[in-house]
């Protein structure tokens, strides 16, 4: 958004829709927006869409996590405030607002106050480049999108370290030191696995990443070659660790460090850390979706096809383009929620390793693995001829003639896509099974109550 | 400077407002960094200086440079600084009290640098035209090709240098561990 403010070049309209929200805005306006309109559009976007969206995502993830945790532990989770407990996070937020904000006497006043914002603001900034749809990107002109998220999320650690140091509490400083060494070491496999994806795609721009994967499930980056397929899992593990999610939640392991780096925080300042963690969960799964899992595209490639078709004549497809963007955003958010769900599932299933085991897993397992995968992916690009270009624009992804120059790539992509579909089907089946048996648990929980009442009476 | 009403309105564009905001942030944070006697406050001052420079890079449309600034300086160097502070200082609230000669040397060097910068800026004619990349041209691609093409030799030299530094660090860390073991603190 800085770039949009700082210069007044107008996006060309007529032939194609301009980038991002401003492109859609100009399409509806029918002319190039003046700088003042641009500024108003940006401010409105921030106030009416961006802020509420980030807060809503964080709040809903907190509710979802508690619900998942409850069902995994044979309880019901929050179910009192609002329908199926949906407003629980709002109630908790109000409670936290009303609580006293304690600052310990020995704490470093200034840094203690600063740390929560330093932890939350970067996550917020990372949302700027998440591609919710072909036009639904807050900052589309940032052509280093993936790199920007990596960069800005590394600032978040500073908030955690400062919180631990400023608290003047030994548990807090233990948590902060663990966070520092965990983050510094897991950034390497995280970065390497992102590089594998970026290398295969050949771009860092989030929008272009989405366009490249628009030709159906076999053109998603994860199914491009076996090395990217493995890099997906390396990224998943490394992102769990760098976001301090269980089983890597050593910085705040409540069974040994009270609450780790936020031991001394209460009230609103504590909730900032909480919000940062849940918003970051969405951000890292957002990178994973847009880099490996096809971004906003559906498995059949219909969104990619439709956006290509309608871009030719945007004026007569105004409403269609808007609806398409909404559908794409729904697809993107659904994929992100699926990955966030797996993160929660893992949190409530696996026990926590020791810090030396965590570092062993990074430096002696994930790091060499990521290096090997990087080498493999580079060799693959050299040796196996691929079908380059944007689907639907440069080639028809479902026509044999388009793949004649790259039969090996088609076979590999087909096999991997089938493997992926099987895996996704298995996970979905498992979840459906879990949900059905959870209903049984609910029934049993409710049936026991009246029975015991009768006995005591 | 154009001081007609029209020129004034043009000068108060969002980009200029943001530029002055970032410049103020850099100046204040740098001042905190120099004046503060608490070493962690100094580090945080440096952090905000570097963040402000990132903002200036964004205003100049140098997005890659801004991201690199964040990764290398803000992410890397500051974590190292805070590591250093935590591991080396004796008490948590260690104070830095520079002696008078140190202050004098610092002031002299600062004054020389300031004068040099002012003179240099006065001799530069402001002919910085903003160059927009053509649509469809990705500056990142050009940068990558330059790094692995024309600038390959320096690029490889720097990576060898980094490797040397890494091996050196690993050797130093390992040597310390051995001497600890030799001192006989091993208890079953």
Coordinates of C-alpha atoms in Angstrom, one line a residue, chain A residues 2-7 9 39 106-108 110-111 114 118 139 141-144 147-148 150-152 154-155 157-158 161-162 164-169 173 176-177 180-181 183-184 187 202-205 208, chain B residues 13-16 18 22 32 38-41 44 47-48 51 54-55 58-61 63-64 66-68 70-71 74-76 78-79 82-83 85-87 89 92-94 130 132-133 137-141:
Chain A
X2 CA 3.0 2.3 0.5
X3 CA 3.8 2.0 -3.1
X4 CA 0.3 2.9 -4.2
X5 CA 0.5 6.1 -2.1
X6 CA 3.9 7.1 -3.0
X7 CA 3.4 7.4 -6.8
X9 CA 0.9 6.2 -11.9
X39 CA -6.2 6.9 -0.7
X106 CA 11.2 -5.3 38.7
X107 CA 10.2 -5.3 35.0
X108 CA 11.6 -3.0 32.4
X110 CA 9.1 0.5 28.5
X111 CA 10.0 -2.8 26.8
X114 CA 6.4 -2.5 23.8
X118 CA 6.2 -5.9 18.5
X139 CA -0.8 -5.3 -1.7
X141 CA 2.3 -4.9 -6.5
X142 CA 4.7 -6.3 -4.0
X143 CA 6.6 -8.7 -6.2
X144 CA 8.6 -10.3 -3.4
X147 CA 10.1 -13.3 0.9
X148 CA 8.2 -10.4 2.6
X150 CA 9.4 -14.6 5.8
X151 CA 11.1 -11.3 6.5
X152 CA 8.3 -9.8 8.5
X154 CA 11.2 -12.9 11.7
X155 CA 10.5 -9.6 13.5
X157 CA 10.6 -13.2 17.5
X158 CA 12.0 -10.0 18.8
X161 CA 12.5 -12.2 23.3
X162 CA 11.9 -8.7 24.6
X164 CA 10.9 -12.6 28.2
X165 CA 13.7 -10.3 29.0
X166 CA 11.7 -7.3 30.2
X167 CA 9.5 -9.5 32.5
X168 CA 12.5 -10.0 34.9
X169 CA 11.3 -13.5 35.5
X173 CA 13.7 -15.6 30.1
X176 CA 12.5 -16.4 25.4
X177 CA 15.8 -18.1 25.0
X180 CA 15.2 -17.6 20.1
X181 CA 17.2 -20.8 19.4
X183 CA 13.3 -19.8 15.6
X184 CA 16.9 -19.2 14.5
X187 CA 14.2 -20.7 9.9
X202 CA 10.0 -19.3 -10.9
X203 CA 8.4 -16.3 -9.1
X204 CA 8.0 -14.7 -5.7
X205 CA 4.8 -12.8 -6.5
X208 CA 1.6 -15.1 -10.1
Chain B
X13 CA 1.0 13.9 -0.7
X14 CA 0.7 10.7 1.3
X15 CA 4.2 9.7 0.2
X16 CA 5.7 12.8 1.7
X18 CA 5.0 8.9 5.3
X22 CA 9.7 7.4 8.8
X32 CA 17.5 6.7 21.9
X38 CA 20.8 0.4 29.0
X39 CA 22.2 -2.0 26.4
X40 CA 18.9 -3.6 25.5
X41 CA 17.2 -0.2 25.1
X44 CA 15.7 -1.7 20.5
X47 CA 15.7 -2.0 15.7
X48 CA 13.4 0.9 15.2
X51 CA 12.6 -0.5 10.6
X54 CA 12.8 -0.4 5.7
X55 CA 9.9 2.0 5.4
X58 CA 9.3 0.9 0.5
X59 CA 8.6 4.5 -0.4
X60 CA 11.3 4.3 -3.0
X61 CA 9.6 1.2 -4.5
X63 CA 10.7 -3.8 -2.2
X64 CA 13.3 -6.5 -2.4
X66 CA 13.3 -3.6 2.1
X67 CA 12.7 -7.3 2.6
X68 CA 16.4 -8.0 2.6
X70 CA 14.3 -6.9 7.4
X71 CA 15.8 -10.3 7.1
X74 CA 16.4 -6.6 11.7
X75 CA 16.0 -10.3 11.9
X76 CA 19.6 -11.5 12.0
X78 CA 19.3 -7.8 16.2
X79 CA 18.8 -11.4 17.4
X82 CA 20.2 -9.6 22.0
X83 CA 21.8 -13.0 22.3
X85 CA 23.5 -9.1 25.6
X86 CA 21.9 -12.0 27.4
X87 CA 24.9 -14.2 27.4
X89 CA 26.3 -9.1 30.7
X92 CA 20.4 -8.0 33.8
X93 CA 20.3 -4.2 34.0
X94 CA 23.9 -3.5 33.1
X130 CA 11.7 7.4 -10.6
X132 CA 9.1 2.3 -13.2
X133 CA 9.7 -1.2 -14.5
X137 CA 9.2 -7.2 -16.2
X138 CA 10.1 -8.6 -12.9
X139 CA 13.1 -6.9 -11.3
X140 CA 13.6 -10.0 -9.2
X141 CA 14.4 -12.1 -12.3

